[in-house]
Short mmCIF file of C-alpha atoms and ligand atoms in Angstrom, two decimals:
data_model
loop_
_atom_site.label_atom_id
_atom_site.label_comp_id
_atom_site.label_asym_id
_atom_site.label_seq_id
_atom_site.Cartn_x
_atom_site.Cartn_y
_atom_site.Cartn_z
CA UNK F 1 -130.89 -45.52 120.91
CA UNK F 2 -127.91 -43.30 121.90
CA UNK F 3 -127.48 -40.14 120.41
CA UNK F 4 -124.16 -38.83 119.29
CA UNK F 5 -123.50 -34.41 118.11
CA UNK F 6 -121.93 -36.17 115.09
CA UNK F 7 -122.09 -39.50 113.40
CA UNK F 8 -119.12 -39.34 110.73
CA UNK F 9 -119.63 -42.55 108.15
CA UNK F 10 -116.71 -43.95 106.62
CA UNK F 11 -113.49 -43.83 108.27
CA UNK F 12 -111.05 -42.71 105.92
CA UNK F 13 -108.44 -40.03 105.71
CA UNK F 14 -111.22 -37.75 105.07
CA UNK F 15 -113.84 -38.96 108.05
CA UNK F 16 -111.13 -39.35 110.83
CA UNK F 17 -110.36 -36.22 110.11
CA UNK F 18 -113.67 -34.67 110.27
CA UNK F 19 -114.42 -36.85 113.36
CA UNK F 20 -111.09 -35.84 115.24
CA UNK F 21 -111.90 -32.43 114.72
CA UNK F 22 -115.18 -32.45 115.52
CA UNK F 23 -114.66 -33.71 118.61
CA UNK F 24 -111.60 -31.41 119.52
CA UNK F 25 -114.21 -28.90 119.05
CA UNK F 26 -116.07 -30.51 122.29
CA UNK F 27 -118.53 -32.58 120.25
CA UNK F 28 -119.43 -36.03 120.81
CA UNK F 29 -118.38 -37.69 118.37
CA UNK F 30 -119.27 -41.74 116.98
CA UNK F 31 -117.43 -42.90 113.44
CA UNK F 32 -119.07 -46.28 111.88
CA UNK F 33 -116.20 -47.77 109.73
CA UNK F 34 -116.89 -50.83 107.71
CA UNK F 35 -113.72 -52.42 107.61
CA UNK F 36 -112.32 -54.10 110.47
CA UNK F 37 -109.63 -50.97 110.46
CA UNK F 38 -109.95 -47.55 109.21
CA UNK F 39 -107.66 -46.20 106.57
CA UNK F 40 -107.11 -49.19 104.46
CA UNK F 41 -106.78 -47.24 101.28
CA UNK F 42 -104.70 -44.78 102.91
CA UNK F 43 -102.27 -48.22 103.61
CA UNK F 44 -101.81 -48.76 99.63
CA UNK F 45 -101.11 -44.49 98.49
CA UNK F 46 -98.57 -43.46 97.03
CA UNK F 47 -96.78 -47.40 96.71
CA UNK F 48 -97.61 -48.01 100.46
CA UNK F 49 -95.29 -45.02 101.10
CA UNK F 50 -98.82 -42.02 101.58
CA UNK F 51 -97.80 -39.16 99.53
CA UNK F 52 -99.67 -36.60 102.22
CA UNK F 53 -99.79 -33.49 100.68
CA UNK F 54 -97.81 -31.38 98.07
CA UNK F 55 -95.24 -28.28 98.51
CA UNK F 56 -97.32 -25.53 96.86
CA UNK F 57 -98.65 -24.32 100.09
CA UNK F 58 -100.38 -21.34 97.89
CA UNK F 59 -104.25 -21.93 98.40
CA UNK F 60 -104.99 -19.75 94.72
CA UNK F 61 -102.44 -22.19 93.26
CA UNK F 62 -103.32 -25.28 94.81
CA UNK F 63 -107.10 -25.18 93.59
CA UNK F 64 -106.14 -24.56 90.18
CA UNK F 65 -104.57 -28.33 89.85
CA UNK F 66 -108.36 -29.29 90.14
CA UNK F 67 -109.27 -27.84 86.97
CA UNK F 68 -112.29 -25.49 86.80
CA UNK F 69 -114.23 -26.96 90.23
CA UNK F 70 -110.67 -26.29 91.92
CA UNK F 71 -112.33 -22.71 93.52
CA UNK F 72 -114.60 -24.27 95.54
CA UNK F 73 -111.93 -25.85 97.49
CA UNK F 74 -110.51 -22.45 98.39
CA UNK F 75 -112.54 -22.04 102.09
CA UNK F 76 -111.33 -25.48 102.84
CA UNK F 77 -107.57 -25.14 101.84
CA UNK F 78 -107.58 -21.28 103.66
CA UNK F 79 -109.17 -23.22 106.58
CA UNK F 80 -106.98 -25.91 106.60
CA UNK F 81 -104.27 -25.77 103.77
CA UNK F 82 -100.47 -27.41 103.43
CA UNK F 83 -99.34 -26.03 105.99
CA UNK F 84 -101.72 -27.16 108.69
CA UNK F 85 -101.14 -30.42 107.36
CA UNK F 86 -97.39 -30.64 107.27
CA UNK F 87 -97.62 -29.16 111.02
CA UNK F 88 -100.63 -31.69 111.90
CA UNK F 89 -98.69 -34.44 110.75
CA UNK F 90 -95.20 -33.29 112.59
CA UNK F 91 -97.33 -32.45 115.66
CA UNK F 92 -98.44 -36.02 115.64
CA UNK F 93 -95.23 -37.36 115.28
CA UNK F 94 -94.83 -38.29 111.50
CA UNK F 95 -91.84 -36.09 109.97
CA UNK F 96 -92.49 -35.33 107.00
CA UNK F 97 -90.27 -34.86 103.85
CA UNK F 98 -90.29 -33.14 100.52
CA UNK F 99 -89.44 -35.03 97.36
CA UNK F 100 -89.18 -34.42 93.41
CA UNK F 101 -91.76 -32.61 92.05
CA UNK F 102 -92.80 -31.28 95.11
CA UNK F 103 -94.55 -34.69 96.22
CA UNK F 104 -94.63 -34.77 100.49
CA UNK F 105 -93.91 -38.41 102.22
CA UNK F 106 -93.49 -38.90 105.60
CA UNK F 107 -89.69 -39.44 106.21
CA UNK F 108 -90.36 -43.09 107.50
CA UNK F 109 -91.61 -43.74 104.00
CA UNK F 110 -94.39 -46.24 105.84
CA UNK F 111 -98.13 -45.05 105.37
CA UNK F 112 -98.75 -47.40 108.22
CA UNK F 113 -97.50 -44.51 110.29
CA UNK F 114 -99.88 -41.68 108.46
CA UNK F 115 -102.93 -44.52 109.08
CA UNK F 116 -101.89 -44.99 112.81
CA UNK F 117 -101.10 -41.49 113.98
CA UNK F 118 -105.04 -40.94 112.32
CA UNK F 119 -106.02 -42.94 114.38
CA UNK F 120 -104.77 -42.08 117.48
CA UNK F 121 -105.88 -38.58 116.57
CA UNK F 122 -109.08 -39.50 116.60
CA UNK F 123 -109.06 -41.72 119.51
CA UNK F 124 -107.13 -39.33 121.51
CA UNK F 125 -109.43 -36.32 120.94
CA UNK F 126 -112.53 -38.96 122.11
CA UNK F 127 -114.14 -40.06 119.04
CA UNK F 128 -115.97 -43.43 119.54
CA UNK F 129 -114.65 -45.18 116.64
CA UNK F 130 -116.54 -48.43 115.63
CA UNK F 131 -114.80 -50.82 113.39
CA UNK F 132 -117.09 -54.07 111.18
CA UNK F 133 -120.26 -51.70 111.38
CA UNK F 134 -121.90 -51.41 107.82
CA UNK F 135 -124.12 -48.09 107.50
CA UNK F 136 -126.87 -49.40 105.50
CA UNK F 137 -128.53 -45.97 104.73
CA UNK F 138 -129.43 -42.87 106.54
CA UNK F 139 -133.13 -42.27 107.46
CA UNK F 140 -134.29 -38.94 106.23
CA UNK F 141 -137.22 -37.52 107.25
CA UNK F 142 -138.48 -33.52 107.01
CA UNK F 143 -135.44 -32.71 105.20
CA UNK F 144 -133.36 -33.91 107.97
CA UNK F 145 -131.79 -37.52 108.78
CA UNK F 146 -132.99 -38.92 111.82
CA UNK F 147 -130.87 -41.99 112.25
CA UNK F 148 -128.24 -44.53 110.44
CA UNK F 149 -129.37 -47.57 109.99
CA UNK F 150 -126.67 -49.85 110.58
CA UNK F 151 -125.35 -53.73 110.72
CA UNK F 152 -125.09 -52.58 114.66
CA UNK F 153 -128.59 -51.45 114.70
CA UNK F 154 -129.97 -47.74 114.87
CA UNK F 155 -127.93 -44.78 115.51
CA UNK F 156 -128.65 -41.04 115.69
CA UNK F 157 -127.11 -37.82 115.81
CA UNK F 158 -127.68 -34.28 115.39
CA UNK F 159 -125.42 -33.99 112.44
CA UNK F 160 -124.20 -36.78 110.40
CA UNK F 161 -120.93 -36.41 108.02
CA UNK F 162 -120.72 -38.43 105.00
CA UNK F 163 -117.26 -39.40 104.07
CA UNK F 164 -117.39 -43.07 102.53
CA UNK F 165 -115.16 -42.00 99.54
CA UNK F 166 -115.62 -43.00 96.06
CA UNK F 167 -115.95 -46.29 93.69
CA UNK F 168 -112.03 -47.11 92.73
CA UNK F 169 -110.29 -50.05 94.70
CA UNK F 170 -113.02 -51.55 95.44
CA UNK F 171 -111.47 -54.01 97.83
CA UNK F 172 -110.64 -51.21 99.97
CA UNK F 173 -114.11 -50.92 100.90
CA UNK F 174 -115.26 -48.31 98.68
CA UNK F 175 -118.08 -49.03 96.80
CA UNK F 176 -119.90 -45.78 96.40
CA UNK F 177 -122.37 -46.27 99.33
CA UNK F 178 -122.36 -42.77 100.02
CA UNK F 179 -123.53 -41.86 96.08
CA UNK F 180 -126.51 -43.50 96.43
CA UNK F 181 -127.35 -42.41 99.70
CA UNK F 182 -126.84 -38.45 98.37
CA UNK F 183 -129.19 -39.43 94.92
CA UNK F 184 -132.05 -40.52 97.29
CA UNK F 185 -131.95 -37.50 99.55
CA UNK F 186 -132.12 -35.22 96.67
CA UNK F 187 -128.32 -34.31 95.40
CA UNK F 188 -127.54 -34.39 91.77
CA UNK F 189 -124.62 -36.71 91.32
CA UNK F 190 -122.21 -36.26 88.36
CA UNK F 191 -121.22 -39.19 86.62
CA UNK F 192 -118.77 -41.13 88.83
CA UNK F 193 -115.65 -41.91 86.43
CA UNK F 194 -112.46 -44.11 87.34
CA UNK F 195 -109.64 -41.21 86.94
CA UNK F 196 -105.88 -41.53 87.35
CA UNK F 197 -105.54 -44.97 85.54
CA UNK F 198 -102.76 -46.93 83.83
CA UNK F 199 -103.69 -47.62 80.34
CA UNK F 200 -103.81 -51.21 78.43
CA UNK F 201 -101.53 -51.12 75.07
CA UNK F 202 -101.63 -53.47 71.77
CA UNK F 203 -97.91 -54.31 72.45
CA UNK F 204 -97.64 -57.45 74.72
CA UNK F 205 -93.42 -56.91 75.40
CA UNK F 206 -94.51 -54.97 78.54
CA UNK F 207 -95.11 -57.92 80.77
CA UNK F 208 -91.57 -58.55 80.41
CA UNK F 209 -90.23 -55.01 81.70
CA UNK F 210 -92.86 -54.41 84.16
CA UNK F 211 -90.92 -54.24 87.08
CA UNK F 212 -88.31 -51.18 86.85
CA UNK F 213 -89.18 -47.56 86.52
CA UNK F 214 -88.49 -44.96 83.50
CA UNK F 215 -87.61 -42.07 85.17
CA UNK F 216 -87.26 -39.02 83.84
CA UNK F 217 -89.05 -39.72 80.29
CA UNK F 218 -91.15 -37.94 78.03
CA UNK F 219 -94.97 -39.33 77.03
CA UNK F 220 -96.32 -37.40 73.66
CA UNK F 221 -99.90 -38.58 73.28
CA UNK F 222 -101.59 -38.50 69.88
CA UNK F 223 -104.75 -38.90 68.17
CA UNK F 224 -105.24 -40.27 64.66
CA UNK F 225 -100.99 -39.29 64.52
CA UNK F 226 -102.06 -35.25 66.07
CA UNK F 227 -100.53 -34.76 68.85
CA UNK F 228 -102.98 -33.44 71.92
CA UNK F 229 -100.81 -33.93 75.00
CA UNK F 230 -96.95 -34.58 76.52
CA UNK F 231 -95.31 -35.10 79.98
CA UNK F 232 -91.92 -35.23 81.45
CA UNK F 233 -91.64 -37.70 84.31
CA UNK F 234 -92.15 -40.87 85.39
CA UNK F 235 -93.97 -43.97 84.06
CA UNK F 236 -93.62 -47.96 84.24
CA UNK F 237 -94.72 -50.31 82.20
CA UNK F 238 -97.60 -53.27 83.59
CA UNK F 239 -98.41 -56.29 82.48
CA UNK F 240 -100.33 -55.11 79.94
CA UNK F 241 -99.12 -51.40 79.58
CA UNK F 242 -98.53 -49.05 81.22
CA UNK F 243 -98.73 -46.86 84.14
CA UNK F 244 -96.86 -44.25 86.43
CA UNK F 245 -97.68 -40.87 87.59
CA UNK F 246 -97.47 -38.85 83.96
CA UNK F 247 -99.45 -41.55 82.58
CA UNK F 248 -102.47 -41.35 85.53
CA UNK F 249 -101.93 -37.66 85.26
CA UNK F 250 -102.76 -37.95 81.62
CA UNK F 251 -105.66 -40.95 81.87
CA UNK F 252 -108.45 -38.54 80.99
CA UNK F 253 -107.24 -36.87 78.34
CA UNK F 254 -106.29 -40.95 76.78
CA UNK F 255 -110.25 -42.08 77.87
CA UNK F 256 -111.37 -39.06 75.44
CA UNK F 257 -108.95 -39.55 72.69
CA UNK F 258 -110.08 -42.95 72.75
CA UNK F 259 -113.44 -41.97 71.44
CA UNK F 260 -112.11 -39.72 68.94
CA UNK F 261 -109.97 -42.38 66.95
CA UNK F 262 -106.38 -44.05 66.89
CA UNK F 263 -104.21 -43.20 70.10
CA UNK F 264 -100.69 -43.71 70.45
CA UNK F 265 -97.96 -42.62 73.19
CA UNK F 266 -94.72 -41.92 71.57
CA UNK F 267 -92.06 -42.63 74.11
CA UNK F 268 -88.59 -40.46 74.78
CA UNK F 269 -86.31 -42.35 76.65
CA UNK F 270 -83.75 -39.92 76.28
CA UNK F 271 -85.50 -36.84 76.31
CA UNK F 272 -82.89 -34.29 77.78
CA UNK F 273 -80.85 -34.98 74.74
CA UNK F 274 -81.83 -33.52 71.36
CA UNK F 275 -82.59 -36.21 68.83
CA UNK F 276 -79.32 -35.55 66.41
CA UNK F 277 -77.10 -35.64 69.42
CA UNK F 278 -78.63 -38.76 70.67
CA UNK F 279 -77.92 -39.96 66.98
CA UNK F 280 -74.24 -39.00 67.63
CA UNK F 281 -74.04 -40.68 70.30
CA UNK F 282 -75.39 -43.89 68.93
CA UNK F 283 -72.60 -43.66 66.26
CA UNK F 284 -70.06 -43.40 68.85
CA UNK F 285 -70.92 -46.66 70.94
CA UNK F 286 -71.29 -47.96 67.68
CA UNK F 287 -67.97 -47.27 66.71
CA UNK F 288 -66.73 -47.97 70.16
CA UNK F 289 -67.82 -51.58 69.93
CA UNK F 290 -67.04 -51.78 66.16
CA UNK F 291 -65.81 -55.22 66.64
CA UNK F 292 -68.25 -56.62 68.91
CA UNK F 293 -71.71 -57.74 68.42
CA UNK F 294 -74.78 -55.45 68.02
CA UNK F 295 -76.75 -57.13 70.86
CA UNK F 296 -73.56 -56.25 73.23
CA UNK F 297 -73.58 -52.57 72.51
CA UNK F 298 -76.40 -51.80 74.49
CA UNK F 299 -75.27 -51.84 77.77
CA UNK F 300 -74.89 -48.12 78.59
CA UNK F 301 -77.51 -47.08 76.94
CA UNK F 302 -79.94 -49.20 78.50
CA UNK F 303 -81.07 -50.93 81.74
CA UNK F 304 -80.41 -54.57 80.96
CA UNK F 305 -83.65 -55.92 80.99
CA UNK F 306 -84.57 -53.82 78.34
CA UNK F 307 -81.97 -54.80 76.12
CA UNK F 308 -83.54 -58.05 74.87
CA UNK F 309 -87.06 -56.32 73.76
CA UNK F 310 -84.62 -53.42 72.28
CA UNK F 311 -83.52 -56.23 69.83
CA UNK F 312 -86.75 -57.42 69.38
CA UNK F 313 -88.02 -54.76 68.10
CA UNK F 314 -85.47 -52.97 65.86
CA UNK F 315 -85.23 -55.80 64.17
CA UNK F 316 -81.33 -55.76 63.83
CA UNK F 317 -79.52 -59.31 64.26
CA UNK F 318 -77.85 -59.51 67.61
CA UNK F 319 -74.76 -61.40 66.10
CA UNK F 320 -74.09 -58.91 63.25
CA UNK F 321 -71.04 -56.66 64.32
CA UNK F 322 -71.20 -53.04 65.41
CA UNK F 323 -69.25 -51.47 62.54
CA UNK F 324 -72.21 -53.42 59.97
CA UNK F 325 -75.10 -51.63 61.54
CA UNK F 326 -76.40 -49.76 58.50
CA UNK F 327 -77.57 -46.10 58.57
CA UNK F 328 -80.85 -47.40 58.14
CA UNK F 329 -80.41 -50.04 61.17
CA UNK F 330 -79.48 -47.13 63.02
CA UNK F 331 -82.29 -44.51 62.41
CA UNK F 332 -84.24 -47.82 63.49
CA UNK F 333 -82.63 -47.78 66.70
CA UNK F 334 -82.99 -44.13 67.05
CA UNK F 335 -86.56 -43.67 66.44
CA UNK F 336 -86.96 -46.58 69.84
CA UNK F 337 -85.00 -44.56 71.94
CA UNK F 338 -86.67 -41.16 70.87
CA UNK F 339 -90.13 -42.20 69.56
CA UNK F 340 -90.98 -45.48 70.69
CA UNK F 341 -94.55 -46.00 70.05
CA UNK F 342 -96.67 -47.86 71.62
CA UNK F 343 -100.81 -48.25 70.71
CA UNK F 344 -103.43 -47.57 73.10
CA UNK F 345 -105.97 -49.82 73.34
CA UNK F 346 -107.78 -49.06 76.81
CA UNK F 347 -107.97 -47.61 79.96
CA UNK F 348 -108.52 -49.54 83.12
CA UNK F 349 -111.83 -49.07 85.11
CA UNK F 350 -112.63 -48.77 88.92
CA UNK F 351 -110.42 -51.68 89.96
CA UNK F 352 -107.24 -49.81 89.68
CA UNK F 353 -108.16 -46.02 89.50
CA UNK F 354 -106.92 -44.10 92.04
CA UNK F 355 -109.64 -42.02 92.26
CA UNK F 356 -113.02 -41.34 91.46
CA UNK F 357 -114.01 -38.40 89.03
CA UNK F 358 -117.76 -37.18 89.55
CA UNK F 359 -119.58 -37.23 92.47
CA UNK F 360 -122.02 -35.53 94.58
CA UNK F 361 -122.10 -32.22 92.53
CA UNK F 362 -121.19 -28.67 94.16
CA UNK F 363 -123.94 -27.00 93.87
CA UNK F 364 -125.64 -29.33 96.17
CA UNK F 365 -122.94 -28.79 98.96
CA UNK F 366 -122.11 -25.07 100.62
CA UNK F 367 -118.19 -25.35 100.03
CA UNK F 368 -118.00 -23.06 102.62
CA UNK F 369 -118.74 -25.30 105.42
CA UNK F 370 -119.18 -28.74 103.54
CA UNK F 371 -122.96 -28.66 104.68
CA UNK F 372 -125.69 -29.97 102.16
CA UNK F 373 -127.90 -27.86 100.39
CA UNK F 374 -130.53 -30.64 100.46
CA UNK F 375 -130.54 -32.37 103.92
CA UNK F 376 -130.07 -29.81 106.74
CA UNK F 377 -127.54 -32.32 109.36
CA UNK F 378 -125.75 -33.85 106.68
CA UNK F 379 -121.80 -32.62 105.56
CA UNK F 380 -120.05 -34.08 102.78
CA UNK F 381 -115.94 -35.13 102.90
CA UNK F 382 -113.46 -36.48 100.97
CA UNK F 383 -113.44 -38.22 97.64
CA UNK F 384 -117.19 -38.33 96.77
CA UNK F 385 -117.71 -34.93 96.33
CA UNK F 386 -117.02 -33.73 92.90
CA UNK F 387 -113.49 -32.75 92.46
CA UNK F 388 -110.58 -34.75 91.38
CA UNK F 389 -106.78 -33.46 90.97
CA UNK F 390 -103.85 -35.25 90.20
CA UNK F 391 -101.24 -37.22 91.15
CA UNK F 392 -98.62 -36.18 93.98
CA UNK F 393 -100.71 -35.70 97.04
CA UNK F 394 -103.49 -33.33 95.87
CA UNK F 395 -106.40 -35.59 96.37
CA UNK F 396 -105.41 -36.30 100.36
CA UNK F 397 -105.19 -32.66 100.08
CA UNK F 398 -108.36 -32.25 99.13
CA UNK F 399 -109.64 -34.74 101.80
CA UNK F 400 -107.73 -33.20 104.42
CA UNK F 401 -109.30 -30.01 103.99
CA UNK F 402 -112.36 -30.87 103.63
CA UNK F 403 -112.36 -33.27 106.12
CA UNK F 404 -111.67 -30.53 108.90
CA UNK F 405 -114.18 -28.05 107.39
CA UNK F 406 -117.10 -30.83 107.56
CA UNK F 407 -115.72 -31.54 111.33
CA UNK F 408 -115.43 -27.97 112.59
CA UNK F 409 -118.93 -26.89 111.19
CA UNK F 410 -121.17 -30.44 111.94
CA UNK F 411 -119.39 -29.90 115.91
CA UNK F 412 -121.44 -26.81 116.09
CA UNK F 413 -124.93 -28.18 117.54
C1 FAD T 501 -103.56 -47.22 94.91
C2 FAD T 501 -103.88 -45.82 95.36
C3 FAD T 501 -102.85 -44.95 95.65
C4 FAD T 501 -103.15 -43.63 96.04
N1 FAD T 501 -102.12 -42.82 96.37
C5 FAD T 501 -102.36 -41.54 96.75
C6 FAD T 501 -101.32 -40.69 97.18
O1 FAD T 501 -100.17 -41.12 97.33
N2 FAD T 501 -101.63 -39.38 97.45
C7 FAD T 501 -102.90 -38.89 97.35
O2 FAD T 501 -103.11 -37.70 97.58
N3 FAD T 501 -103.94 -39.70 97.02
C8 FAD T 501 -103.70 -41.01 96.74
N4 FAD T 501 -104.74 -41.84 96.43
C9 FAD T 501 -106.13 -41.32 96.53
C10 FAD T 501 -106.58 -41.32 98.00
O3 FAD T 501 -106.34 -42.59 98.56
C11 FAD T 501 -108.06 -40.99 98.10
O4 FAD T 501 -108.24 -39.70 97.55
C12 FAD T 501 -108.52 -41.01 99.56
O5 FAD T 501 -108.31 -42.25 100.18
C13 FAD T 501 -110.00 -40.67 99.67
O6 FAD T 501 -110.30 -40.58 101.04
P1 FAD T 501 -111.79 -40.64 101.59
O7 FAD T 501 -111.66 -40.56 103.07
O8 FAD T 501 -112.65 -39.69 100.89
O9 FAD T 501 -112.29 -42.09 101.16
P2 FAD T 501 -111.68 -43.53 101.43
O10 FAD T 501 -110.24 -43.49 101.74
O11 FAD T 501 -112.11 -44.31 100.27
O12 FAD T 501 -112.44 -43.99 102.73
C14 FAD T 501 -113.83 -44.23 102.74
C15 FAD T 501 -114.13 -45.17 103.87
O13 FAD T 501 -115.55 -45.31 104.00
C16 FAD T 501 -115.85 -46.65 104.33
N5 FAD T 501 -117.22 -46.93 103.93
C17 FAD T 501 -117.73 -46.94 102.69
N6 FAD T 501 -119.02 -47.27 102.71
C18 FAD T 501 -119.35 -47.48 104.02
C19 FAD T 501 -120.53 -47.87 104.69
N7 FAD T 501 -121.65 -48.15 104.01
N8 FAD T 501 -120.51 -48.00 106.04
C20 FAD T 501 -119.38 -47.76 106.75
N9 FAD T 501 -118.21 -47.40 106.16
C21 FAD T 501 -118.20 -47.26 104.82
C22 FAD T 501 -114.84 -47.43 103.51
O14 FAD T 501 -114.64 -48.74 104.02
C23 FAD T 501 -113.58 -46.56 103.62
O15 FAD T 501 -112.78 -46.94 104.71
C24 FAD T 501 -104.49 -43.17 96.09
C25 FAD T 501 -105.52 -44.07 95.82
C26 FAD T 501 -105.24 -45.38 95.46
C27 FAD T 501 -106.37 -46.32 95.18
#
């Protein structure tokens, strides 16, 4: 049986990193992937465009977008923050370029080029890298593991780093191996949760408008008519609601209002204006087209694929002319372009989270070097430790750091 320094399982952003950098720290280094090719989630973030990282470069900062577990990532980010990345990344070749909201894309817009420069990272610093290899579990004996057992047979190492990420898009490969494997060797595990979904509403009109984006709108969620939550951003409606980064941003907060009675999102299409000038407004295209039909007056307003659900649902007869649109009719029309409500019924599950919430808890990992408190070779990376943020490059963040932190320390014998 051969005998690596380090045997990194999963090969993910988060393992290639920690095998590349083990490695360039002189180890000898083997990564078991299960896929035929590493990094096939990394192929499908950010709409197959990899939003890397984000702009606030501030470590302090950074960790508080992970909510109260966020501290724990602080050795990790001051080890290996935004910065590194942005220069890792240029250094490798991929330019990279900041966009709204602070959101960082390579300048290509192809994650192909993110998943290949990985890989030649890895390669290049002389990490074995085997593709179609299933790790079927670690052997652990005297509170250390001895060998992976594998679909290539045995395999040891004097460290082993587990990085085989968490349970959401499941046909990426990720089916929470790595969770069980930590619950058997003694880590507490907390609840594994799909986060960052879209949510399923009552109304079905969404299929029909599924395919553009509302930028720059405002979400308002409430409970039982209270309102608990809002976001300015963007959305987009699915097939059978809807989705976008202030709705993923605002999943969790949705899953628990759903236990706690009626939820609705009240949509502002046109939130920049205030409500009685968007009502003046209204009059004036009204007045504008006083002549012309109702269901022609929409057109600057709205994108026209919208229009035909707009008439749907206000419940005003196309036909009837501009200058017969009651008061009524109008506050109708208002209250869709302001307030459009629309009923939660659901949130999806694993199949299209974008990541997992939960995970092999903290207190069973020494942040400070990603080593396990419980199994004295083994490092944790990535997305099944316990800490989730949200959207716009946070959770690569997270893997990136962490990635290099489990590298650097498993490389030292
Ligand atoms: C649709 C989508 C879009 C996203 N967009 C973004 C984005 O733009 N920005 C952002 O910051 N985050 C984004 N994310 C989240 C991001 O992809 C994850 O946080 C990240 O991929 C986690 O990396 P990881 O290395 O921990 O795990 P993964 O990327 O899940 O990699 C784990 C690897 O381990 C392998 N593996 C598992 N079990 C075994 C085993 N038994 N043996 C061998 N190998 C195994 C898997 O095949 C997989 O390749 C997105 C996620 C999704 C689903």
């Amino acid at each position: 049986m051969k005998r690596y320094d380090v045997i990194v399982v999963g090969g993910g952003p988060a393992g290639l990193f920690a095998a590349g950098f083990a490695a360039r720290r002189g180890a000898q280094v083997l990564l078991l992937e299960k896929n035929a090719r590493c990094g096939a989630k990394l192929l499908i973030t950010g709409k197959g465009r990899c939003n890397v990282t984000h702009s606030e470069d501030d470590p302090r900062k950074f960790a508080e977008f992970f909510g109260r577990n966020g501290r724990a990532l602080l050795t990790a980010l001051y080890a290996f923050g935004v910065k590194e990345v942005v220069a890792f990344f240029e250094e490798q070749g991929v330019a990279l370029t900041v966009e709204r909201g602070g959101r960082i894309f390579p300048q290509s817009g192809e994650a192909r080029d993110v998943q290949r420069a990985l890989e030649s990272f890895a390669r290049d610093a002389g990490v074995e890298l085997r593709t179609s290899c299933t790790v079927k579990q670690p052997l652990i004996e005297d509170g250390r593991v001895q060998a992976l057992e594998t679909s290539a047979g045995l395999f040891s190492a004097g460290n082993v780093v587990l990085a085989t990420g968490g349970l959401s898009y499941p046909e990426t490969g990720c089916t929470g191996d790595g969770y069980a494997w930590a619950a058997a060797s003694g880590h507490r595990l907390v609840p594994a949760e799909p986060a960052l979904v879209p949510v399923h509403l009552r109304e079905s009109w969404t299929a029909e408008v599924s395919h553009f984006n509302l930028r720059n709108v405002r979400v308002t969620l409430t409970v039982e008519g209270k309102k608990v939550d809002e976001r300015f951003g963007e959305a987009f409606f699915t097939s059978t609601g809807i989705g976008g980064p202030i709705i993923l941003d605002m999943s969790s907060r949705i899953r628990e209002a759903l236990k706690q009675g009626k939820v609705k999102l009240l949509l502002d299409l046109k939130p920049a204006v205030a409500i009685e000038l968007f009502d003046k407004r209204l009059q004036r295209e009204l007045a504008e087209h006083s002549n012309q039909d109702f269901g022609n007056s929409l057109g600057s307003l709205l994108p026209r694929d919208m229009i035909p659900v707009f008439l749907r649902l206000v419940g005003i007869d196309p036909r009837k002319k501009c200058h017969s649109v009651t008061r009524t009719e109008r506050q109708r029309l208002l209250k869709l372009f302001k307030e459009l409500e629309l009923e939660v019924t659901g949130c999806e599950g694993f199949r299209r989270a974008i990541i997992t919430s939960g995970g092999v808890s903290l207190q069973d990992i020494d942040m400070r070097s990603m080593r396990s408190r419980q199994v004295a070779n083994l490092f944790f990376a990535g997305e099944m430790i316990d800490l989730d943020g949200p959207t716009g490059g946070f959770n690569l963040q997270e893997c990136w750091s962490t990635g290099y932190l489990a590298g650097i320390n498993a490389a030292i014998a």
